[in-house]
XYZ file of C-alpha atoms in Angstrom:
702
model
C -0.083 0.054 0.368
C 2.636 2.652 1.060
C 4.262 2.239 -2.512
C 1.364 3.142 -4.513
C 2.313 6.884 -4.392
C 5.911 5.776 -5.820
C 4.098 3.736 -8.513
C 2.097 6.628 -9.450
C 5.390 8.604 -9.780
C 7.065 6.122 -11.782
C 4.181 5.939 -14.218
C 4.196 9.800 -14.470
C 8.014 9.671 -15.590
C 6.970 7.083 -18.017
C 4.371 9.425 -19.686
C 6.630 12.150 -19.844
C 9.391 9.985 -21.373
C 6.739 9.133 -24.039
C 5.806 12.400 -24.322
C 9.559 13.432 -25.035
C 9.928 10.292 -27.627
C 7.124 11.439 -29.720
C 8.352 15.084 -29.465
C 11.726 13.842 -31.088
C 9.726 11.708 -33.783
C 7.364 14.864 -34.684
C 10.562 17.361 -34.558
C 12.695 14.978 -36.948
C 9.962 14.897 -39.591
C 10.241 17.180 -42.665
C 8.769 20.542 -42.700
C 8.100 20.638 -46.552
C 8.913 23.835 -48.643
C 10.288 27.046 -47.717
C 6.700 29.056 -47.796
C 5.389 26.173 -45.612
C 8.412 26.534 -43.041
C 7.345 30.433 -43.255
C 3.871 29.919 -42.536
C 4.384 27.379 -39.677
C 6.727 29.879 -38.190
C 4.153 32.721 -38.232
C 1.826 30.327 -36.492
C 4.010 29.372 -34.078
C 5.147 32.936 -33.065
C 1.609 33.923 -32.819
C 0.622 31.036 -30.605
C 3.546 31.357 -28.188
C 3.314 35.085 -27.962
C -0.423 34.568 -26.892
C 0.448 32.282 -24.515
C 3.203 33.746 -22.788
C 1.054 37.206 -22.569
C -1.762 34.966 -21.292
C 0.401 33.566 -18.620
C 1.793 36.739 -17.713
C -1.919 37.960 -16.916
C -2.989 34.944 -15.369
C 0.211 35.021 -13.017
C -1.462 38.387 -11.532
C -4.275 36.636 -10.389
C -2.565 33.475 -9.264
C -0.267 35.597 -6.820
C -3.639 37.188 -5.506
C -5.011 34.003 -4.872
C -1.708 32.871 -3.262
C -1.844 35.516 -0.854
C -5.698 34.969 -0.291
C -5.147 31.503 0.687
C -2.577 32.682 3.224
C -4.351 35.296 4.867
C -8.151 34.065 4.913
C -8.608 31.344 7.993
C -8.893 28.210 6.033
C -8.162 24.656 6.650
C -3.728 23.865 6.013
C -2.428 27.302 6.164
C 0.169 28.227 4.755
C 0.565 24.680 3.082
C -2.463 25.168 0.798
C -0.958 28.378 -0.713
C 1.946 26.356 -1.914
C -0.078 23.288 -2.949
C -2.388 26.017 -5.031
C 0.894 27.166 -6.537
C 2.206 23.841 -7.742
C -1.214 23.196 -9.341
C -1.113 26.278 -11.080
C 2.621 26.247 -12.281
C 2.277 22.342 -13.478
C -1.053 23.382 -15.558
C 1.066 26.117 -17.194
C 4.035 24.064 -17.835
C 1.893 21.043 -19.554
C 0.144 23.758 -22.023
C 3.498 25.562 -22.967
C 5.252 22.089 -23.925
C 2.089 20.863 -25.541
C 1.384 24.027 -27.251
C 5.158 24.104 -28.475
C 4.789 20.522 -30.256
C 1.549 21.265 -31.576
C 2.680 23.963 -33.450
C 5.526 22.269 -34.948
C 3.816 19.230 -35.778
C 1.182 21.263 -38.262
C 3.821 22.039 -40.991
C 5.221 18.433 -40.706
C 1.631 16.871 -40.993
C 1.070 18.812 -44.195
C 3.805 17.542 -45.262
C 3.389 13.976 -44.640
C -0.197 14.435 -46.275
C 1.618 14.873 -49.653
C 2.084 11.309 -49.240
C -1.296 10.261 -48.098
C -3.188 9.997 -44.797
C -1.252 6.891 -43.591
C 1.711 8.942 -43.321
C -0.181 12.126 -41.922
C -2.562 10.522 -39.318
C 0.401 8.970 -37.051
C 2.538 12.027 -37.220
C -0.884 14.335 -35.996
C -1.694 11.935 -33.541
C 1.955 11.882 -32.071
C 2.077 15.524 -31.731
C -1.218 15.499 -29.874
C 0.032 12.757 -27.963
C 2.668 15.081 -26.594
C 0.214 17.249 -24.951
C -1.933 14.126 -23.846
C 0.740 12.546 -21.933
C 2.726 16.042 -20.570
C -0.944 16.904 -19.113
C -1.706 13.339 -17.693
C 1.922 12.808 -16.410
C 2.370 16.078 -14.934
C -1.119 16.183 -13.369
C -0.585 12.580 -11.752
C 3.343 13.630 -10.788
C 1.716 16.290 -8.743
C -0.933 14.584 -6.896
C 1.249 11.896 -5.852
C 3.991 14.114 -4.916
C 1.458 16.474 -2.855
C -0.040 13.497 -1.131
C 3.718 12.274 0.020
C 4.687 15.597 0.870
C 1.742 17.054 2.947
C 0.370 13.439 4.204
C 3.283 11.085 4.563
C 6.580 13.331 4.596
C 5.217 16.387 6.529
C 2.168 15.398 8.116
C 0.726 18.880 8.118
C -2.425 19.721 9.666
C -5.675 19.390 7.630
C -3.267 17.843 5.041
C -6.201 16.687 2.537
C -7.534 19.958 2.455
C -4.068 20.983 1.362
C -4.287 18.494 -1.462
C -7.613 20.026 -2.401
C -5.741 23.077 -2.814
C -3.555 21.558 -5.644
C -6.694 20.919 -7.793
C -7.896 24.517 -7.301
C -4.558 25.474 -8.775
C -4.950 23.388 -11.720
C -8.733 24.835 -12.037
C -7.555 28.565 -11.908
C -5.026 27.997 -14.919
C -7.998 25.757 -17.005
C -10.572 28.605 -16.277
C -8.693 31.333 -18.008
C -6.788 29.182 -20.568
C -10.426 27.708 -21.732
C -12.090 31.385 -21.641
C -9.171 33.287 -23.092
C -8.108 30.655 -25.999
C -11.888 30.100 -26.751
C -12.338 33.703 -27.221
C -9.023 34.305 -29.315
C -9.689 31.503 -31.636
C -13.647 32.269 -32.382
C -12.634 35.887 -32.952
C -10.374 34.920 -35.699
C -12.295 32.029 -36.973
C -15.771 33.862 -37.085
C -14.425 37.152 -38.579
C -12.454 35.545 -40.992
C -15.171 33.089 -42.253
C -18.049 35.727 -42.702
C -15.670 38.187 -44.643
C -13.608 35.730 -46.625
C -16.129 32.998 -47.257
C -19.552 34.639 -47.188
C -18.454 38.524 -48.446
C -15.355 37.969 -50.400
C -16.034 34.118 -51.756
C -12.907 32.976 -51.163
C -12.012 29.617 -49.658
C -11.468 28.814 -46.211
C -8.065 29.180 -45.116
C -7.218 31.414 -48.141
C -3.970 33.094 -47.929
C -5.632 36.275 -49.106
C -7.598 36.392 -46.293
C -5.785 38.560 -43.207
C -7.393 36.491 -40.532
C -5.935 33.027 -41.827
C -2.903 33.086 -39.506
C -4.965 34.412 -36.352
C -7.350 31.608 -36.972
C -4.699 28.899 -37.204
C -3.076 30.554 -33.997
C -6.545 30.217 -32.380
C -6.827 26.461 -33.062
C -3.823 25.910 -30.805
C -4.295 28.271 -28.126
C -8.168 27.271 -27.611
C -8.000 23.451 -28.686
C -4.607 22.525 -27.806
C -3.545 24.867 -24.740
C -7.071 25.496 -23.507
C -8.288 21.489 -23.626
C -4.965 20.759 -22.324
C -5.765 22.773 -19.057
C -9.095 21.909 -19.014
C -8.356 18.134 -18.790
C -5.548 18.592 -16.791
C -7.937 20.042 -14.121
C -10.449 17.705 -14.839
C -7.952 14.457 -14.340
C -6.435 16.279 -11.160
C -9.915 16.793 -9.653
C -11.046 13.392 -10.291
C -8.459 12.155 -8.305
C -8.391 14.858 -5.643
C -12.241 14.218 -5.172
C -12.142 10.734 -3.845
C -9.114 11.460 -1.445
C -10.672 14.162 0.222
C -14.101 12.663 0.250
C -12.811 9.380 1.804
C -10.714 11.646 4.635
C -14.231 13.139 5.754
C -16.248 9.954 5.330
C -14.283 7.576 7.379
C -13.183 9.662 10.650
C -9.945 7.560 11.235
C -7.596 10.024 9.332
C -7.935 12.996 11.632
C -7.338 13.313 15.157
C -8.834 16.761 15.596
C -6.788 19.066 12.951
C -3.947 16.669 12.982
C -3.245 13.298 11.049
C -3.879 10.311 12.905
C -0.665 8.215 14.140
C -1.801 5.352 12.189
C -4.527 5.134 9.099
C -3.964 1.226 9.074
C -5.996 -0.277 6.373
C -7.965 2.639 5.984
C -5.121 4.163 3.911
C -6.330 1.747 1.213
C -9.088 4.325 0.412
C -6.625 6.989 -0.164
C -4.370 5.163 -2.263
C -7.218 3.592 -4.339
C -7.675 6.791 -6.690
C -3.854 7.129 -7.085
C -3.344 3.599 -7.944
C -6.199 3.668 -10.487
C -4.383 6.815 -11.898
C -1.088 5.128 -12.175
C -2.548 2.041 -13.824
C -4.825 4.079 -16.455
C -1.495 5.845 -17.233
C 0.268 2.494 -18.144
C -2.683 1.585 -19.939
C -2.758 4.715 -21.958
C 0.974 4.593 -22.868
C 0.465 1.176 -24.039
C -2.491 1.904 -26.078
C -0.786 5.260 -27.720
C 1.778 3.032 -29.091
C -1.025 1.036 -31.175
C -2.031 4.178 -33.208
C -0.151 3.491 -36.615
C -1.135 4.542 -40.161
C -2.439 1.855 -42.463
C -3.400 2.280 -45.879
C -6.865 1.241 -46.665
C -8.168 1.290 -43.180
C -10.853 3.679 -41.552
C -8.898 6.547 -40.312
C -11.295 6.753 -37.365
C -10.905 3.084 -36.429
C -6.875 3.491 -36.363
C -7.207 7.109 -34.210
C -9.380 5.040 -31.679
C -7.514 1.796 -31.489
C -5.250 3.246 -29.147
C -8.212 4.629 -26.903
C -9.985 1.315 -26.917
C -6.688 -0.826 -25.912
C -6.051 1.561 -23.373
C -9.621 1.193 -21.898
C -9.237 -2.583 -22.083
C -6.246 -2.734 -20.162
C -7.539 -0.476 -17.599
C -10.548 -2.731 -16.926
C -8.237 -5.640 -16.609
C -5.395 -3.616 -14.424
C -8.324 -1.922 -12.137
C -9.540 -5.754 -11.358
C -6.174 -6.701 -10.380
C -4.912 -3.828 -8.618
C -8.119 -3.610 -6.368
C -8.012 -7.431 -5.357
C -4.228 -6.743 -4.585
C -4.825 -3.519 -2.705
C -7.892 -4.812 -0.707
C -6.822 -8.250 -0.118
C -8.258 -9.797 3.219
C -11.248 -8.147 3.516
C -9.788 -5.029 5.377
C -11.661 -3.254 8.312
C -12.101 0.436 7.524
C -13.194 2.358 10.361
C -16.785 1.356 10.938
C -17.121 -0.407 7.680
C -15.573 -3.869 6.436
C -14.531 -3.851 2.654
C -16.183 -7.145 2.373
C -16.291 -7.112 -1.506
C -13.696 -5.101 -3.002
C -14.494 -6.282 -6.568
C -17.467 -3.756 -6.567
C -15.014 -0.673 -6.265
C -13.485 -2.019 -9.425
C -16.876 -2.074 -11.000
C -17.186 1.632 -10.309
C -14.121 2.217 -12.438
C -15.391 0.211 -14.918
C -18.873 2.100 -14.849
C -17.091 5.332 -15.309
C -15.102 4.227 -18.066
C -17.629 2.850 -20.196
C -20.164 5.809 -19.105
C -17.411 8.248 -20.099
C -16.922 6.269 -23.558
C -20.794 6.260 -23.785
C -21.365 10.120 -23.420
C -18.471 10.342 -26.069
C -20.381 8.117 -28.179
C -23.394 10.176 -27.966
C -21.234 13.166 -28.767
C -19.995 11.347 -31.861
C -23.669 10.896 -32.863
C -24.954 14.200 -32.630
C -22.003 15.727 -34.189
C -20.567 13.167 -36.926
C -21.700 13.825 -40.616
C -22.292 9.713 -40.474
C -25.520 9.975 -38.529
C -28.827 11.314 -38.794
C -28.505 14.655 -36.767
C -25.802 16.055 -38.678
C -27.318 15.332 -42.191
C -30.545 16.667 -40.746
C -28.946 20.133 -40.476
C -27.214 19.894 -43.738
C -30.769 18.916 -45.271
C -32.271 22.151 -43.481
C -29.331 24.114 -45.480
C -31.460 24.011 -48.471
C -34.051 26.297 -47.086
C -31.653 29.007 -45.770
C -29.708 29.715 -42.730
C -32.731 30.174 -40.191
C -33.974 26.526 -40.623
C -30.077 25.399 -40.471
C -30.041 27.420 -36.999
C -33.444 26.182 -35.413
C -32.289 22.344 -36.487
C -28.980 22.595 -34.991
C -30.522 24.334 -31.584
C -32.891 21.480 -31.322
C -30.308 18.748 -32.216
C -27.959 20.425 -29.276
C -30.800 20.395 -26.741
C -31.785 16.710 -27.687
C -28.479 15.776 -27.210
C -28.768 16.369 -23.270
C -31.254 13.501 -22.980
C -28.871 10.646 -23.404
C -26.033 12.477 -21.659
C -28.273 13.284 -18.426
C -29.515 9.549 -18.619
C -25.930 8.325 -18.811
C -24.510 10.261 -15.982
C -27.688 9.717 -13.687
C -27.274 6.027 -14.440
C -23.679 6.093 -13.914
C -24.326 8.136 -10.424
C -26.820 5.334 -9.259
C -24.813 2.261 -10.269
C -21.486 3.786 -8.841
C -23.319 4.703 -5.907
C -24.897 1.359 -5.434
C -21.677 -0.450 -6.020
C -19.605 1.845 -3.621
C -22.199 0.577 -0.944
C -22.151 -3.337 -1.853
C -18.164 -3.098 -1.385
C -18.985 -2.381 2.393
C -21.852 -4.419 2.541
C -24.486 -1.667 2.409
C -26.737 -0.500 -0.580
C -27.879 2.450 1.194
C -25.113 4.004 3.258
C -23.284 7.392 2.576
C -20.062 5.365 2.020
C -21.899 4.559 -1.678
C -20.772 8.144 -2.467
C -17.146 7.071 -2.390
C -18.223 4.880 -5.187
C -19.454 8.188 -7.023
C -16.225 9.627 -6.735
C -14.437 6.674 -8.068
C -16.520 6.612 -11.145
C -15.148 10.254 -12.341
C -11.680 8.744 -11.930
C -12.476 5.765 -13.884
C -14.166 7.934 -16.730
C -10.857 10.096 -16.861
C -8.051 6.964 -16.268
C -7.036 7.149 -19.627
C -6.558 11.045 -20.067
C -3.290 10.859 -21.732
C -4.876 8.931 -24.641
C -8.049 11.013 -24.422
C -6.145 14.253 -24.981
C -3.827 12.759 -27.289
C -6.740 12.097 -29.737
C -8.514 15.408 -29.040
C -5.393 17.576 -29.737
C -4.626 15.736 -32.860
C -7.687 17.632 -34.299
C -6.257 21.339 -34.430
C -3.102 19.797 -35.731
C -4.832 18.238 -38.468
C -6.856 21.537 -38.952
C -4.002 23.715 -38.957
C -2.116 20.992 -41.544
C -5.286 21.779 -43.915
C -4.716 25.616 -43.648
C -1.013 25.305 -44.037
C -1.499 23.198 -47.340
C -4.207 25.743 -48.682
C -1.875 28.833 -47.860
C 1.121 27.123 -49.592
C -1.096 26.339 -52.669
C -0.205 22.375 -52.320
C -2.210 20.194 -54.900
C -6.016 19.645 -54.370
C -5.253 15.878 -53.456
C -3.247 17.230 -50.543
C -5.871 19.445 -48.939
C -8.146 16.455 -49.529
C -6.173 14.354 -47.142
C -6.010 17.074 -44.761
C -9.633 17.644 -44.742
C -10.682 13.948 -43.908
C -8.203 14.074 -41.075
C -9.863 17.666 -39.891
C -13.430 16.120 -40.340
C -12.257 13.308 -37.905
C -10.889 15.815 -35.770
C -13.916 17.787 -34.976
C -15.492 14.465 -34.015
C -12.894 13.493 -31.597
C -12.896 16.922 -30.361
C -16.750 16.415 -29.280
C -15.839 12.974 -27.874
C -13.249 14.542 -25.537
C -15.573 17.382 -24.624
C -18.058 14.441 -23.558
C -15.606 13.073 -21.455
C -14.662 16.094 -19.673
C -18.151 17.383 -19.078
C -19.283 14.090 -17.845
C -16.639 13.586 -15.428
C -17.228 17.352 -14.367
C -20.857 16.457 -13.335
C -19.847 13.451 -11.061
C -16.373 15.046 -9.719
C -18.549 18.264 -8.646
C -21.225 15.801 -6.837
C -18.091 14.489 -5.054
C -16.683 17.797 -4.240
C -20.072 19.347 -3.485
C -20.480 16.306 -0.822
C -16.857 17.115 0.514
C -18.128 20.680 0.759
C -21.234 19.661 3.146
C -19.236 17.050 5.252
C -16.519 19.817 5.899
C -19.132 22.321 7.096
C -20.748 19.618 9.170
C -24.166 20.477 10.868
C -23.707 24.148 10.082
C -25.058 23.575 6.593
C -28.682 22.078 5.897
C -29.499 22.063 2.461
C -33.278 21.967 2.917
C -35.290 23.205 -0.359
C -37.853 24.877 1.917
C -35.334 26.973 3.280
C -35.729 30.394 1.941
C -31.626 30.874 1.915
C -31.181 27.542 0.122
C -33.793 28.419 -2.453
C -32.390 31.596 -3.271
C -29.077 30.177 -3.652
C -30.494 27.763 -6.021
C -31.742 30.334 -8.531
C -28.658 31.880 -8.514
C -26.813 29.010 -8.823
C -28.795 28.138 -11.897
C -28.774 31.496 -13.366
C -24.963 31.581 -13.200
C -23.963 29.194 -16.064
C -26.281 31.130 -18.396
C -24.778 34.650 -17.350
C -21.329 33.208 -17.827
C -22.308 31.694 -21.470
C -23.687 35.141 -22.495
C -20.720 36.999 -21.135
C -18.334 34.645 -23.267
C -20.453 34.460 -25.962
C -20.591 38.405 -26.190
C -17.038 38.497 -25.758
C -16.731 36.495 -29.150
C -18.900 38.985 -30.825
C -16.982 41.910 -29.896
C -13.550 40.452 -30.682
C -15.292 39.118 -34.035
C -16.622 42.466 -34.912
C -13.337 44.181 -34.792
C -11.656 41.231 -36.872
C -14.284 41.669 -39.405
C -13.953 45.447 -39.326
C -10.036 45.190 -40.005
C -10.347 42.420 -42.614
C -12.719 44.516 -44.740
C -10.306 47.338 -44.327
C -7.435 45.212 -45.640
C -9.404 43.785 -48.548
C -10.445 47.608 -49.536
C -7.061 49.191 -48.812
C -4.462 46.813 -50.127
C -4.486 47.048 -53.532
C -4.490 43.667 -55.337
C -5.063 41.964 -52.268
C -8.452 40.298 -52.681
C -7.890 39.496 -56.329
C -4.600 37.568 -55.228
C -1.912 39.238 -57.203
C 1.628 37.967 -56.750
C 3.754 39.456 -54.111
C 0.684 41.224 -52.398
C 0.227 39.736 -48.643
C -2.260 40.850 -45.961
C -0.977 41.978 -42.636
C -1.634 38.907 -40.611
C -0.146 40.335 -37.544
C -2.500 43.025 -37.111
C -5.339 40.404 -36.999
C -3.125 38.200 -34.407
C -3.005 41.312 -32.388
C -6.816 41.909 -32.534
C -7.411 38.374 -31.400
C -4.733 38.762 -28.570
C -5.860 41.916 -26.913
C -9.514 40.890 -27.053
C -8.931 37.509 -25.568
C -6.858 38.714 -22.939
C -9.364 41.899 -21.999
C -12.494 39.695 -22.479
C -11.477 36.621 -20.205
C -11.078 38.860 -17.103
C -14.742 39.222 -16.366
C -16.125 35.783 -16.547
C -13.361 34.422 -14.920
C -13.269 36.542 -11.934
C -16.919 35.733 -11.380
C -16.514 31.749 -11.066
C -13.993 32.677 -8.052
C -15.731 35.584 -6.841
C -19.525 34.504 -6.977
C -18.925 31.684 -4.356
C -16.669 33.596 -2.000
C -19.340 36.442 -1.911
C -22.080 34.228 -1.199
C -20.449 31.838 1.272
C -19.475 35.084 3.388
C -23.161 35.925 3.256
C -24.755 32.544 3.935
C -23.295 29.182 4.002
C -26.865 27.512 3.173
C -27.479 29.899 0.052
C -24.011 28.540 -1.244
C -24.944 24.866 -0.872
C -27.979 25.903 -3.065
C -26.022 27.993 -5.361
C -23.445 25.143 -6.281
C -26.541 22.608 -6.561
C -28.445 24.850 -9.029
C -25.043 25.555 -10.799
C -23.856 22.086 -11.526
C -27.378 20.932 -13.180
C -27.688 23.910 -15.385
C -23.945 24.068 -16.277
C -23.923 20.257 -17.198
C -26.867 20.726 -19.443
C -25.476 23.950 -21.227
C -22.126 22.172 -21.578
C -23.523 19.394 -23.493
C -26.285 21.443 -25.607
C -23.579 24.211 -26.707
C -20.929 21.693 -27.385
C -23.085 19.275 -29.543
C -24.949 21.805 -31.232
C -21.486 23.753 -32.437
C -19.834 20.413 -33.255
C -23.208 19.390 -35.572
C -23.213 22.757 -37.116
C -19.658 22.603 -38.031
C -19.846 19.033 -39.618
C -22.707 19.759 -41.550
C -21.013 22.560 -43.254
C -18.136 20.373 -43.994
C -20.558 17.468 -45.069
C -21.882 20.105 -47.935
C -18.361 20.829 -48.761
C -17.626 17.415 -49.507
C -20.182 17.605 -52.209
C -23.679 17.239 -50.500
C -26.500 19.471 -51.513
C -24.507 20.830 -54.189
C -21.252 21.388 -52.319
C -19.370 24.777 -52.053
C -20.594 27.752 -53.469
C -24.400 27.191 -53.191
C -26.771 28.658 -51.266
C -26.973 25.624 -49.273
C -23.409 25.943 -48.411
C -23.881 29.746 -47.481
C -26.513 28.788 -44.998
C -24.269 25.945 -43.447
C -21.528 28.580 -42.961
C -23.782 30.820 -40.879
C -24.708 27.845 -38.802
C -21.318 26.803 -38.310
C -20.388 30.908 -37.676
C -22.952 30.409 -34.635
C -21.782 27.375 -33.574
C -17.996 28.299 -33.230
C -18.420 29.906 -29.870
C -20.985 27.264 -28.708
C -18.475 24.414 -29.247
C -15.386 26.130 -28.666
C -15.748 29.290 -26.104
C -18.973 28.948 -24.114
C -19.587 25.061 -24.001
C -16.272 23.815 -23.054
C -15.615 26.399 -20.269
C -19.104 25.434 -18.400
C -17.400 22.075 -16.903
C -14.408 24.092 -15.550
C -16.924 26.598 -13.932
C -19.354 24.319 -11.975
C -15.873 22.306 -10.875
C -14.091 25.830 -9.833
C -16.938 27.102 -8.325
C -17.228 23.718 -6.186
C -13.415 23.484 -5.179
C -13.288 27.064 -4.256
C -16.165 26.510 -1.965
C -14.349 23.076 -0.456
C -11.417 25.011 -0.085
C -12.853 28.265 1.416
C -15.794 26.568 3.583
C -14.010 27.033 6.957
C -13.645 30.806 6.342
C -17.436 30.848 6.024
C -18.505 29.231 9.407
């Protein structure tokens, strides 16, 4: 049992070594022509410049939170401040490394596409895998090290609250990275599409469009750095939640505020989530090695092979690891762990539940299924019907997602109770928390598959700007269409885990508050909090959508100005180039400015409400989790469906490019851009940030 954190450290190091190996493979690949290198350098320069400026701005917020955690009377001071800082720093490092390699992989993937999809796909995947295994490796490294440092080596007071502060640090970076990156990418995308495709009638990623480079930069800052920070936070939170919850459910770990002298067999409850993280990491490493390009095989099948191998191995490893860790039916506090196999079943429920939510996202966003084809059909009667159908399908997609999450919560609660010989005891909540880590146990390969998407998208843009033959763009378009679907699947994993993790953190919040929190719907304070919480995700979505609109408006004005004032630009005369740097700067400034208000609200609102009335805060969190989850699913799936409906038409359906149907689909895709890449994905971070802020600061509210 005592070896588990060290096993996690070893698994983390192996993941980072794999990331290093994949990075070397990517960097050794040929970048192609001089023009391709020039375009790639411009994208990389813009992306890294934005990331540096974003981290500079966010570091001010991190410093303020560090001081706040020092001065506010919370549990675990001052250690909590340093754990918080570690979470923030490791998340930032993961984003920086992943961005660096993703922006190196795009030109190399475009060049490999000249030899076919079988060459390009594994290269793009390896570029994404650098992000995936850096994220998962550093997150597991941070959690296992923090557990060893604060619990085992130093034995600080309220050590488990200190470990929770690590998750808060990761959440802080994720929140601003998701919002800032989402605003950046959609300002460029929406502005470039509306002027380029609709007004000027030029193709997507055309080098004449001044916003093209900014759009390519945005793919990286939004879908690589943003999603990486998102899943870093999700993965860290999914392990932290059951550790903190176990320490509160079984009162043998603390003697007052101090750690007990001997945890005994009960420590297995703390070790188990970390063990699953380590075993899932090893399974993900093996799975990633199975992704290889093969001629004549389905691109989707090849890309998902690694994920399925990792999932299958995780099931086997979890069963074996559970039986080894909990051999002998140990007595844990007032409970006897008589059937530990049921704990393994909670992991499997979470893993399969995450896959099922991902599959429903794929069903509602892939051009192979009825929803997207139905949206494309509606394009023949105009943009209004495209918009209506996209909204309808996005809202409908909440039905299977909610059914799956509810079923997953119910089953994991039941299995958690059965493990301890009970079907209705509160100990079943430990099983619910385990389902979240089961869902994200293969985070390394999930992020790898997701980050593959923007690399493939960038490769298509580079192929267009470098004027490569049409068959090369055909290859990159096929890779890009698959990337849109894999992104929807990853968002499904992220938002599903957010709902389950938030539930575990919410229970930890109420247990920490003790009998001073009484969440009764008949209590007026709770009802008020419930309405305020239900409102917050809508306000958050409105703020981020409006931010994209304002930034896109500035981009549209600039693109129009350049087309009007630069002679020969619209006509594509030789030697005439747009001022791409100006568009990059517009997106950068807008993203940094606009991310502050919605990001700050996620931190400030629970603090303000908590200091006024802690019961109202409980209601607030309940309302926010429910509506935030529904909005996240709806917005992500509507946006993905609109995007792939447009691509389905561009592939030749309903008349193809240049038709009225295509113009209508472009409008739908433009509406969907901030849905799927700004507001929707940030929702799952919002609900977890507010919950973990409440958990960490609850002692100050009482």
